[in-house]
Tab-separated table of C-alpha atoms in Angstrom:
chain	number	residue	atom	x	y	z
A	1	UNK	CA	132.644	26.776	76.179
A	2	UNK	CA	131.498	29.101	73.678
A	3	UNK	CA	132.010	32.798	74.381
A	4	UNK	CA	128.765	33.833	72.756
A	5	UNK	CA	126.269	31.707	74.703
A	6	UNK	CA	122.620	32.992	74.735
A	7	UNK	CA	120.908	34.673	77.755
A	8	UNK	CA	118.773	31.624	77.127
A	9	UNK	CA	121.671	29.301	77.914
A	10	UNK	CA	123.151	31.098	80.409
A	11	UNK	CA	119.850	30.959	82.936
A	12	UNK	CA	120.094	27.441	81.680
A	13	UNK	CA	123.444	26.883	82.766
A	14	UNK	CA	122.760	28.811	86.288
A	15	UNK	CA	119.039	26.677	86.933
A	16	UNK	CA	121.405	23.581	86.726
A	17	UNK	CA	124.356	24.714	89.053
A	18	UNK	CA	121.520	25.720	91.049
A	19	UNK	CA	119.978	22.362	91.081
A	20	UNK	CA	123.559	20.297	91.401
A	21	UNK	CA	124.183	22.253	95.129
A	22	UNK	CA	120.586	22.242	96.311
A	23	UNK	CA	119.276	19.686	98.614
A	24	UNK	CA	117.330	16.908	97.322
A	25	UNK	CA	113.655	17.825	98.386
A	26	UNK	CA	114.549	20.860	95.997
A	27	UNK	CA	116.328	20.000	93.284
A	28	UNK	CA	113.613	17.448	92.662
A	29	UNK	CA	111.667	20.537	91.237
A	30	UNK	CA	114.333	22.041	89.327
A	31	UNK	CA	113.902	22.950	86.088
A	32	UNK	CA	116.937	21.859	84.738
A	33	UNK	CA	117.276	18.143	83.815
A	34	UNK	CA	119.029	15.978	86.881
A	35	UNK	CA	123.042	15.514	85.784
A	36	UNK	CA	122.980	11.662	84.926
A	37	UNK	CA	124.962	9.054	87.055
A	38	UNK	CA	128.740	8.648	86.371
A	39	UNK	CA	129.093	6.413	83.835
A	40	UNK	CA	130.229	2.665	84.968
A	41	UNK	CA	132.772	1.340	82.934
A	42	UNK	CA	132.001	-0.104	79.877
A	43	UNK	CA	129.378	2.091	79.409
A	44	UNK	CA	128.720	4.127	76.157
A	45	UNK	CA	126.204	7.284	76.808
A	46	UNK	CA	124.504	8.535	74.383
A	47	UNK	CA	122.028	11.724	74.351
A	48	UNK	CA	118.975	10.979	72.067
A	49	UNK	CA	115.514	12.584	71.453
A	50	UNK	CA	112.301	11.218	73.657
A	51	UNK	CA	110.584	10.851	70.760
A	52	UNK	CA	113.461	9.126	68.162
A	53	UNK	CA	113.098	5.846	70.245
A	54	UNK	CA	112.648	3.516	67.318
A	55	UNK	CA	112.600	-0.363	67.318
A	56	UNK	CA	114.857	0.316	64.409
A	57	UNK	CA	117.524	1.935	66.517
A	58	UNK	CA	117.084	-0.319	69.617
A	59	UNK	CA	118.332	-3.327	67.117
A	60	UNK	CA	121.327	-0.815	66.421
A	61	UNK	CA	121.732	-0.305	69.932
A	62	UNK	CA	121.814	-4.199	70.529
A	63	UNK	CA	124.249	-4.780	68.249
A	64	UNK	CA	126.766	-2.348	69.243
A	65	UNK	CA	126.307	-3.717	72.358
A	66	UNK	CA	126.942	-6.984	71.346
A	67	UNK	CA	130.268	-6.348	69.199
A	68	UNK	CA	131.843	-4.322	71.661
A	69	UNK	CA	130.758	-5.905	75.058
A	70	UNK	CA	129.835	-2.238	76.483
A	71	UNK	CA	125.879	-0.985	77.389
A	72	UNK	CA	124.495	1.723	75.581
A	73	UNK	CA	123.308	4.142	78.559
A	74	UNK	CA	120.493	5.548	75.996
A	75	UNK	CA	119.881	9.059	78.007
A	76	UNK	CA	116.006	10.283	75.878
A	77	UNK	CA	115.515	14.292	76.253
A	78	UNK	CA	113.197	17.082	74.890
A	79	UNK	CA	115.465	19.230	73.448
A	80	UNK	CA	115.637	22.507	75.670
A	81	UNK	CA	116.450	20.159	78.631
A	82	UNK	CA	119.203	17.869	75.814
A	83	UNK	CA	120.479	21.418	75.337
A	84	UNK	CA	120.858	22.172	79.360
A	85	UNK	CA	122.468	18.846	79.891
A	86	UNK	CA	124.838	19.124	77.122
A	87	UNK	CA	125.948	22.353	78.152
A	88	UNK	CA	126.354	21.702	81.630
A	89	UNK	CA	128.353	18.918	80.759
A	90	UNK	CA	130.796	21.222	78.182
A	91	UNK	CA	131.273	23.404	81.294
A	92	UNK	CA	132.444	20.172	83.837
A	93	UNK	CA	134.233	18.521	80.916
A	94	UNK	CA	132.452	14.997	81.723
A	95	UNK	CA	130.562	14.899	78.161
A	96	UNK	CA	128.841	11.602	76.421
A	97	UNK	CA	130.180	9.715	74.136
A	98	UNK	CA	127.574	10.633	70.856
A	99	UNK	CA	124.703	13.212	70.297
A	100	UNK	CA	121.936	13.572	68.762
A	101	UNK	CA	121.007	17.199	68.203
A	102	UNK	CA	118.410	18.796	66.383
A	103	UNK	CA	119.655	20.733	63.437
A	104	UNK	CA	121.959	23.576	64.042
A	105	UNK	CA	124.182	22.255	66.973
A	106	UNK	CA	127.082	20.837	64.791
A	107	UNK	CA	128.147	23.893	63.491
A	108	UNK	CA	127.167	25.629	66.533
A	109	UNK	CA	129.641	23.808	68.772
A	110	UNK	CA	132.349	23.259	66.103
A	111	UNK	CA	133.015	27.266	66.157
A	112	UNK	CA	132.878	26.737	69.969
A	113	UNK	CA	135.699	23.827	69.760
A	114	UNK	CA	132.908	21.607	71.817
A	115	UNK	CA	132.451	19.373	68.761
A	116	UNK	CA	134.867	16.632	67.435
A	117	UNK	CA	135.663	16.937	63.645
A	118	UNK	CA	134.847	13.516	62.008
A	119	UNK	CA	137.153	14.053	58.871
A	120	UNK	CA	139.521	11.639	59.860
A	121	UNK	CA	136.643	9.028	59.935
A	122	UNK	CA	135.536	10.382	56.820
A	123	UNK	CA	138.492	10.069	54.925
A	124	UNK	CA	139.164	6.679	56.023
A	125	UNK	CA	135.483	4.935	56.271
A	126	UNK	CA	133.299	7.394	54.157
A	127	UNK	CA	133.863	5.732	50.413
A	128	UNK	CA	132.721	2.141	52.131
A	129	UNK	CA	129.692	3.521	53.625
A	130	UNK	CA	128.711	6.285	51.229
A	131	UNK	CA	129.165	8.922	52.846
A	132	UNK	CA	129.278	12.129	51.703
A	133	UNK	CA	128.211	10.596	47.865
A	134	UNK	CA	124.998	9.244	49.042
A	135	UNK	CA	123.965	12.236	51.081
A	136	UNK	CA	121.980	15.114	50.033
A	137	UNK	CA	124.215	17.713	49.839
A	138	UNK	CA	122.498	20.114	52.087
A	139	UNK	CA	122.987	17.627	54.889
A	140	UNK	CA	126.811	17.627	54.489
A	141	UNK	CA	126.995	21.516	54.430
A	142	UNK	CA	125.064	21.691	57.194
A	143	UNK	CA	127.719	19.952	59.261
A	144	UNK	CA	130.400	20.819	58.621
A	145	UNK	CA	133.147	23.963	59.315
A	146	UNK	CA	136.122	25.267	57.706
A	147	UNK	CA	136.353	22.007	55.105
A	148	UNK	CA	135.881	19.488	57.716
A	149	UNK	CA	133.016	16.868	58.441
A	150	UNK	CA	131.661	17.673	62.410
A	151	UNK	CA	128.705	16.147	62.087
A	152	UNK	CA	126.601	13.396	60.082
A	153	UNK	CA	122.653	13.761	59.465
A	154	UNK	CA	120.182	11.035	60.983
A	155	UNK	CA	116.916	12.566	59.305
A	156	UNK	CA	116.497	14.769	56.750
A	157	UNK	CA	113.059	16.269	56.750
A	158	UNK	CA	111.289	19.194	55.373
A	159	UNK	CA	107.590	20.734	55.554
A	160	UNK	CA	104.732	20.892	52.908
A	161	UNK	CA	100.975	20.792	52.685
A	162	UNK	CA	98.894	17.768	54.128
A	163	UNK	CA	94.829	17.840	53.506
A	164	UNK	CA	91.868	16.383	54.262
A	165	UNK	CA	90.875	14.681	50.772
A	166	UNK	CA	87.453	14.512	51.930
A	167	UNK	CA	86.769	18.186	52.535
A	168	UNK	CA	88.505	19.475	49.395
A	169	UNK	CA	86.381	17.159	47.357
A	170	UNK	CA	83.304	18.280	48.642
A	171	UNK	CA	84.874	21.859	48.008
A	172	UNK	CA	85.140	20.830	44.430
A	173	UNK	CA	88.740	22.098	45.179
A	174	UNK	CA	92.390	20.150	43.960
A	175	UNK	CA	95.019	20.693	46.147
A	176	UNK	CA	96.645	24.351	46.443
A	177	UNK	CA	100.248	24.860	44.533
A	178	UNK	CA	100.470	28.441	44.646
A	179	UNK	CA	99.712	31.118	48.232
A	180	UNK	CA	96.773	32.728	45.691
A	181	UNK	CA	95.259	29.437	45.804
A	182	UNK	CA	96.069	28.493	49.305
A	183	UNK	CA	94.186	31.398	50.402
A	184	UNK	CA	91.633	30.522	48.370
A	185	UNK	CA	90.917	27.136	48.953
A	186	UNK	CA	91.403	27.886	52.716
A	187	UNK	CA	88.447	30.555	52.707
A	188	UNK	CA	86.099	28.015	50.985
A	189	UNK	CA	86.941	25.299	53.629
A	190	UNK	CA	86.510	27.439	56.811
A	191	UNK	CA	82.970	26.410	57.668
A	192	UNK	CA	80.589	24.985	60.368
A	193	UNK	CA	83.646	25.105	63.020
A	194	UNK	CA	86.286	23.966	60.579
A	195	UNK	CA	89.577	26.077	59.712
A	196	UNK	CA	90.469	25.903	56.521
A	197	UNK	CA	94.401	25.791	57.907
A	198	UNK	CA	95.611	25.414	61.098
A	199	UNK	CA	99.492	27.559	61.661
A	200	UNK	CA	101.869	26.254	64.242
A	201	UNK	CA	103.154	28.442	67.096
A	202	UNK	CA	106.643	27.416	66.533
A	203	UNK	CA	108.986	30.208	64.801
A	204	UNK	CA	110.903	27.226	62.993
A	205	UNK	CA	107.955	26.715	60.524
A	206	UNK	CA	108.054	30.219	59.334
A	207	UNK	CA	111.140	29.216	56.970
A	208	UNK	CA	109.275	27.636	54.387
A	209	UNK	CA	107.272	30.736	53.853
A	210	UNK	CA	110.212	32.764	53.446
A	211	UNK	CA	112.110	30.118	51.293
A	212	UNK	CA	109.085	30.595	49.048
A	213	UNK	CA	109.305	34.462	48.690
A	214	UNK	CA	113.133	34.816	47.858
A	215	UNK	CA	114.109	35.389	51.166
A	216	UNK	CA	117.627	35.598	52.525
A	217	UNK	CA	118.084	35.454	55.938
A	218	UNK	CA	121.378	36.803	56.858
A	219	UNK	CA	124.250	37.977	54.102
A	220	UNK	CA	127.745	37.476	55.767
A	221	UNK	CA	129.405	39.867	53.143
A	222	UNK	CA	126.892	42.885	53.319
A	223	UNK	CA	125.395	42.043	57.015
A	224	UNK	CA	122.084	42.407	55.574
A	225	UNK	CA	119.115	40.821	57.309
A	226	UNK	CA	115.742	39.046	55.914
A	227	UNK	CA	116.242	40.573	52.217
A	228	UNK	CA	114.495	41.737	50.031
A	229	UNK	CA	112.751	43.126	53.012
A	230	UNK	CA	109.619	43.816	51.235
A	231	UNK	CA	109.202	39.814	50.327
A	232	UNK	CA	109.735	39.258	54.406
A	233	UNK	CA	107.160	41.362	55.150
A	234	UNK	CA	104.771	39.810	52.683
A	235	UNK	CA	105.698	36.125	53.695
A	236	UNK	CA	105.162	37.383	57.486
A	237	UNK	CA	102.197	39.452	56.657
A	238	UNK	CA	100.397	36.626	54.504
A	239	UNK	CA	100.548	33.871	57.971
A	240	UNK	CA	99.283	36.943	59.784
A	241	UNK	CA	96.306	37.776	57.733
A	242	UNK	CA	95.423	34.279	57.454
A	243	UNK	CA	94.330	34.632	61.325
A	244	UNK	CA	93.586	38.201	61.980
A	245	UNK	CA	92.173	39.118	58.591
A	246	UNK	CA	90.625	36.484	56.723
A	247	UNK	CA	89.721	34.906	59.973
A	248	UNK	CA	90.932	30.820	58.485
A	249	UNK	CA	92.951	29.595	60.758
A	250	UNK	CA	92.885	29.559	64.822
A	251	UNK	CA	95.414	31.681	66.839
A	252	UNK	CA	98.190	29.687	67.470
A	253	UNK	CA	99.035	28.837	71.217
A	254	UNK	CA	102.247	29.818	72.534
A	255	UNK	CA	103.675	26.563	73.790
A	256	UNK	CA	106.537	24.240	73.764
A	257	UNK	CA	104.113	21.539	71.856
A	258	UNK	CA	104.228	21.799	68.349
A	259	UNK	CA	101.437	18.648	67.892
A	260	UNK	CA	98.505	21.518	67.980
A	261	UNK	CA	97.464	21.893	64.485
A	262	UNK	CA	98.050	17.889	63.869
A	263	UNK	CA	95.530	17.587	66.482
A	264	UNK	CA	93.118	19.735	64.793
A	265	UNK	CA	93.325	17.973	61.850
A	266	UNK	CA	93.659	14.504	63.018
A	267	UNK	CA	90.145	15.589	64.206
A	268	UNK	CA	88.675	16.836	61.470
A	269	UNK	CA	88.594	20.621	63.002
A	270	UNK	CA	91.048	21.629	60.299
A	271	UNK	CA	91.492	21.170	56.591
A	272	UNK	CA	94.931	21.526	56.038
A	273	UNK	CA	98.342	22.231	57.787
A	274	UNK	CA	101.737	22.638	56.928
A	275	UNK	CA	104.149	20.481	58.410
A	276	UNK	CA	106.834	17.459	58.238
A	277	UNK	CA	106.857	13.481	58.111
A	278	UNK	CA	106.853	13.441	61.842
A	279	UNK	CA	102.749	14.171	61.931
A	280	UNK	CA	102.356	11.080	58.951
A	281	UNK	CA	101.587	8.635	61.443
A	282	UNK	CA	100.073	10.308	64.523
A	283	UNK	CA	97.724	11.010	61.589
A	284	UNK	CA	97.493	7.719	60.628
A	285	UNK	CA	97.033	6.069	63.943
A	286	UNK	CA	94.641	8.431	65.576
A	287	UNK	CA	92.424	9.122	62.411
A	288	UNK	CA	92.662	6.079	60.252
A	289	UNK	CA	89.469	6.507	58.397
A	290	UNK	CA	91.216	10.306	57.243
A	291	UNK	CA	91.163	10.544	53.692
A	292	UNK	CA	95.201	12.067	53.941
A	293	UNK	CA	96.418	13.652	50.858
A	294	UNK	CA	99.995	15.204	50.501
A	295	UNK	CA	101.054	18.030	48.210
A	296	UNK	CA	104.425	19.423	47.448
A	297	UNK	CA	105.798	22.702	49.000
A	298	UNK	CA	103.917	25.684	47.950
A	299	UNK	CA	104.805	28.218	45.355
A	300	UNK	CA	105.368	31.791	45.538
A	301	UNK	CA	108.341	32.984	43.831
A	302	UNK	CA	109.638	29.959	44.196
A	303	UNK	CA	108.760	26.737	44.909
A	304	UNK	CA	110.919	25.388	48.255
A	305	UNK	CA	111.022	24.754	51.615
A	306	UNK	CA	113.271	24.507	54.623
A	307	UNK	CA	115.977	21.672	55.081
A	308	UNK	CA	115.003	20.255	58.919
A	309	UNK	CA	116.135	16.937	60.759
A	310	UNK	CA	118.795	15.972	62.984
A	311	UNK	CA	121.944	14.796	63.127
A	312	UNK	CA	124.868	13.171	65.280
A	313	UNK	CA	128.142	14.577	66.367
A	314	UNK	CA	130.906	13.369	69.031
A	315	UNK	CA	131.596	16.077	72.060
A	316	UNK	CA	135.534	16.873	71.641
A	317	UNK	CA	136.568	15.693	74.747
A	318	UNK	CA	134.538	12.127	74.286
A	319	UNK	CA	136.556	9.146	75.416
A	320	UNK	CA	135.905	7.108	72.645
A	321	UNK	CA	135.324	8.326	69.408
A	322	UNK	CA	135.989	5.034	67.407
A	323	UNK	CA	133.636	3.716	69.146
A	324	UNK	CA	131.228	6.693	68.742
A	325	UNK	CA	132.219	6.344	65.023
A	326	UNK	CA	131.033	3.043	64.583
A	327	UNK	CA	127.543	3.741	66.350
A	328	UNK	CA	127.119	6.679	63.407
A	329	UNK	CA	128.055	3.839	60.638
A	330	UNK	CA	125.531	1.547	62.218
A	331	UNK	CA	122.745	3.965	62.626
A	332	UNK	CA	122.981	5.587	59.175
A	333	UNK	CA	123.311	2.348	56.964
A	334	UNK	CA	120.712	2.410	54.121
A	335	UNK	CA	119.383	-0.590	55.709
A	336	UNK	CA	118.302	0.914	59.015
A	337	UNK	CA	116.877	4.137	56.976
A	338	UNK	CA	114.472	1.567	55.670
A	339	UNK	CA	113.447	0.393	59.063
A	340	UNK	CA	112.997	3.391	60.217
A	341	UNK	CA	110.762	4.897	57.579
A	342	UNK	CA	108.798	2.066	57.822
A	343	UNK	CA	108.007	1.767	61.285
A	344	UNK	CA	107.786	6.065	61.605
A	345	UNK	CA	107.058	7.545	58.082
A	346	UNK	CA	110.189	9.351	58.883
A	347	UNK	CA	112.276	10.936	56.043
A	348	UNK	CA	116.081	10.269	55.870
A	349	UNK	CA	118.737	11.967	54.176
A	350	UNK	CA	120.466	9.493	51.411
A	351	UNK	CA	120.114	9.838	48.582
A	352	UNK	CA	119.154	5.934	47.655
A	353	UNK	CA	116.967	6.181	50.335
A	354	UNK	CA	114.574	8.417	48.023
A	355	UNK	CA	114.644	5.743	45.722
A	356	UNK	CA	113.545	2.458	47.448
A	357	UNK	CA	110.185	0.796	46.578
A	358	UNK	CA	108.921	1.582	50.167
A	359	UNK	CA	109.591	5.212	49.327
A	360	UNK	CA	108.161	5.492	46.107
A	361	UNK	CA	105.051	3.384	46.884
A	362	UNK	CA	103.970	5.227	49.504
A	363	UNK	CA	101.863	7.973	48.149
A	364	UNK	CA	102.534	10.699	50.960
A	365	UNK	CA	106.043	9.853	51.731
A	366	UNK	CA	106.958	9.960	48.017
A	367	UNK	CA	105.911	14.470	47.617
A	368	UNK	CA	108.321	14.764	50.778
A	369	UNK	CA	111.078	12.856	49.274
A	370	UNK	CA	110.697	14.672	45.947
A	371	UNK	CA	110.331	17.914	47.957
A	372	UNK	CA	114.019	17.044	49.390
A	373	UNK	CA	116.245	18.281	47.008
A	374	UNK	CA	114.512	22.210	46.950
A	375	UNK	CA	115.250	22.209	50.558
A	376	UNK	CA	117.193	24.954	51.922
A	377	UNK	CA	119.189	25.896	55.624
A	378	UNK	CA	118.496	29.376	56.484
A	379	UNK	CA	119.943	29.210	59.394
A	380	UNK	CA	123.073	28.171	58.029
A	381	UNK	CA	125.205	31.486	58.200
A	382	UNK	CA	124.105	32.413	61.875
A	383	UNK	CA	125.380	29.491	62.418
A	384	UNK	CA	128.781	30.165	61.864
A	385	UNK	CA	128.829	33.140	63.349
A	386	UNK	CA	127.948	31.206	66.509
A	387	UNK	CA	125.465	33.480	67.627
A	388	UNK	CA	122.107	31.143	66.420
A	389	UNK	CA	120.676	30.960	70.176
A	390	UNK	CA	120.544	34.904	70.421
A	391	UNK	CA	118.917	34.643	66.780
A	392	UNK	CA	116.554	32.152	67.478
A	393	UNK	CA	115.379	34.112	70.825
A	394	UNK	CA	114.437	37.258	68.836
A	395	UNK	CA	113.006	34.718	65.989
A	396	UNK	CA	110.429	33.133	68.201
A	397	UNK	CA	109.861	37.388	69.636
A	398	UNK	CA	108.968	38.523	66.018
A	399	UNK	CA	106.894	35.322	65.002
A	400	UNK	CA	104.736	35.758	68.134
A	401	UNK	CA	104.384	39.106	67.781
A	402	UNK	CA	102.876	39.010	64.098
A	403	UNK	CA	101.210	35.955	64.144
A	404	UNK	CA	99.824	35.707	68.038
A	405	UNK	CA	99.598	39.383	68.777
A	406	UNK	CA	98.744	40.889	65.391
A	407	UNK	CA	101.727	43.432	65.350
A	408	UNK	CA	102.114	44.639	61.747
A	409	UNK	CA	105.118	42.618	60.066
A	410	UNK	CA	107.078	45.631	58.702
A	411	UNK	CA	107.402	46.903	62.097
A	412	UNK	CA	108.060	43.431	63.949
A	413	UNK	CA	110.806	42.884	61.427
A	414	UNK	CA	112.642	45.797	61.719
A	415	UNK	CA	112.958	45.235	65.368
A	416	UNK	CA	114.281	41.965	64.642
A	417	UNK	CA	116.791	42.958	61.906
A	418	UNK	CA	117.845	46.026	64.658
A	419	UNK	CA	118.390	43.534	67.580
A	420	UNK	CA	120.248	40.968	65.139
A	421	UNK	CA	122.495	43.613	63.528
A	422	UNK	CA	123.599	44.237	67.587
A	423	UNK	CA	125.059	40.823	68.148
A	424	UNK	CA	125.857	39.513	64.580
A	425	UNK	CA	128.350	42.040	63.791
């Protein structure tokens, strides 16, 4: 396991050792997730998200089952309990055969030696199936270490500005491009119990803001953190003021759910939000008569926004990683991209993806595909330092503090570059 492991992922780690020796009236209310039967053989486990349960997938999963006689034991987490399994099962050595993980992992658990490296996979299968050609780059660099392929993406998503149609018409306002006129346009829409922008308590969406004002988040070679500090402060300052000062968007709840400001806007109690694909058709399904418009990222110093999505990698002490190969060939085919996006809205990361009909004829979809290739990692370079769980902790400390609590963002931010300088040199 890795030596740098969170205090996060140690209590983690102890809740489920707790829960494996308690007796069963107890461990029922543990908060760790139950460790999963042994698997039977001819049985292929796989971790996978709760909410990445697509048709399109369970055909994959029927036809892997099919080819190589096995059953798919499809195991469907949240991701803080995925995370508890997973590393539970890195400390018994009984791991699954593929993961899904949420962005970060790969690289995360390659330093660690957890992950498998894929580049013998890669150099054998990757010209037949595309791979790394028909990726966005990011995707690639985010999963891989020291030359080699760990991991290959599933989604590749990114965040920028959904609106009600409606209201900004009868604003006589077009849709924002710059933070001047996001301001703006959000002050003229906050009216008769309607924000004119709703914020999401979840630290991972302040990255597009600081993508937008020239932000770096960690320098390897100089150890510098969030620089130029001044633009940090601004980018943290401006989310703040939106709440506290200028009084156009709610205080966001601290909570585990990140659906909140969809919710306010799928019911008409906010104008606009910032977000990703994955609120397209909760949207859609709850509020069909919603006049929906989609805008590319906002502009600041730059226009960007913040590489997101998941991808797959094979635990290094997996059984079978041919056959965990061949689930990540079946899953990523340009084929089942297209099923996906079409039964989820969801954004994928090939590059021939971004070009199909269903792609480009579908209005909203389309800005987030175009919005693709200006997305950037910041959390790359923790990364591979393997220290990203103590950096998200302190992350999700200084996001509450400014945005929920109001604390001014020069001073929140030097208490996070202090406390990251401590365990990222």
């Amino acid at each position: 396991m890795s030596p740098t492991l969170s205090r996060r992922d140690l209590l983690r780690l102890a809740g489920t050792a707790a829960a494996a020796t308690a007796v069963p009236a107890l461990s029922a209310c543990a908060g760790a997730p139950p460790a999963p039967p042994a698997a039977a053989p001819g049985t292929f486990t796989v971790y996978w998200n709760a909410g990445h349960d697509y048709r399109a997938y369970r055909a994959v999963v029927a036809a892997f089952e099919q080819a190589h006689k096995v059953k798919v034991n499809l195991q469907k987490y949240q991701w803080p309990d995925l995370r508890t399994r997973l590393l539970a099962d890195f400390a018994s050595g009984t791991v699954p055969d593929l993961v899904e993980e949420p962005g970060g992992w790969v690289q995360e658990f390659a330093v660690s030696g957890n992950a498998r490296p894929l580049q013998d996979f890669v150099d054998r299968d990757g010209q037949a199936m595309g791979f790394p050609a028909d990726w966005q780059p990011v995707t690639v660099e985010r999963n891989s270490y020291q030359g080699k392929v760990y991991g290959v993406q599933l989604h590749l998503t990114c965040n920028t500005l959904l609106y009600n149609r409606a209201m900004l018409r009868e604003a006589g306002l077009e849709a924002p491009a710059t933070w001047e006129e996001f301001l703006a346009a959000a002050r003229r829409l906050t009216k008769d119990g309607v924000y004119g922008v709703a914020l999401n308590q979840d630290p991972g969406y302040v990255w597009p803001w600081l993508v937008q004002a020239g932000v770096t988040p960690y320098d390897p070679g100089s150890g510098r953190i969030m620089e130029p500090r001044q633009a940090a402060v601004e980018a943290m300052q401006f989310q703040a003021d939106l709440i506290h000062k200028h009084k156009v968007a709610p205080v966001p709840v601290s909570s585990t759910d990140y659906s909140g400001p969809q919710k306010l806007f799928s019911a008409g109690r906010a104008a606009m939000i910032l977000t990703g694909p994955w609120d397209l058709d909760p949207i859609r399904k709850t509020s069909p008569d919603l006049e929906l418009g989609v805008a590319p990222p906002l502009r600041h110093r730059a226009r960007g926004t913040q590489a997101a999505g998941v991808s797959m990698f094979v635990p290094a002490r997996a059984a079978r990683p041919e056959l965990s190969w061949d689930f990540i060939k079946r899953v990523t085919t340009l084929e089942v991209e297209r099923a996906a996006t079409k039964e989820t809205g969801m954004l994928m990361p090939r590059r021939s993806w971004a070009e199909l009909p269903e792609v480009r004829g579908d209005a909203g979809i389309k800005v987030f595909a175009d919005a693709l290739p200006t997305a950037q990692d910041s959390s790359q370079q923790v990364r591979l330092t393997g220290r990203l769980g103590e950096w998200e902790e302190q992350l999700k400390v200084m996001y509450q503090q400014v945005l929920i609590q109001n604390q001014p963002a020069a001073e929140a931010l030097d208490a996070f570059a202090k406390a990251a300088e401590g365990f990222l040199r």
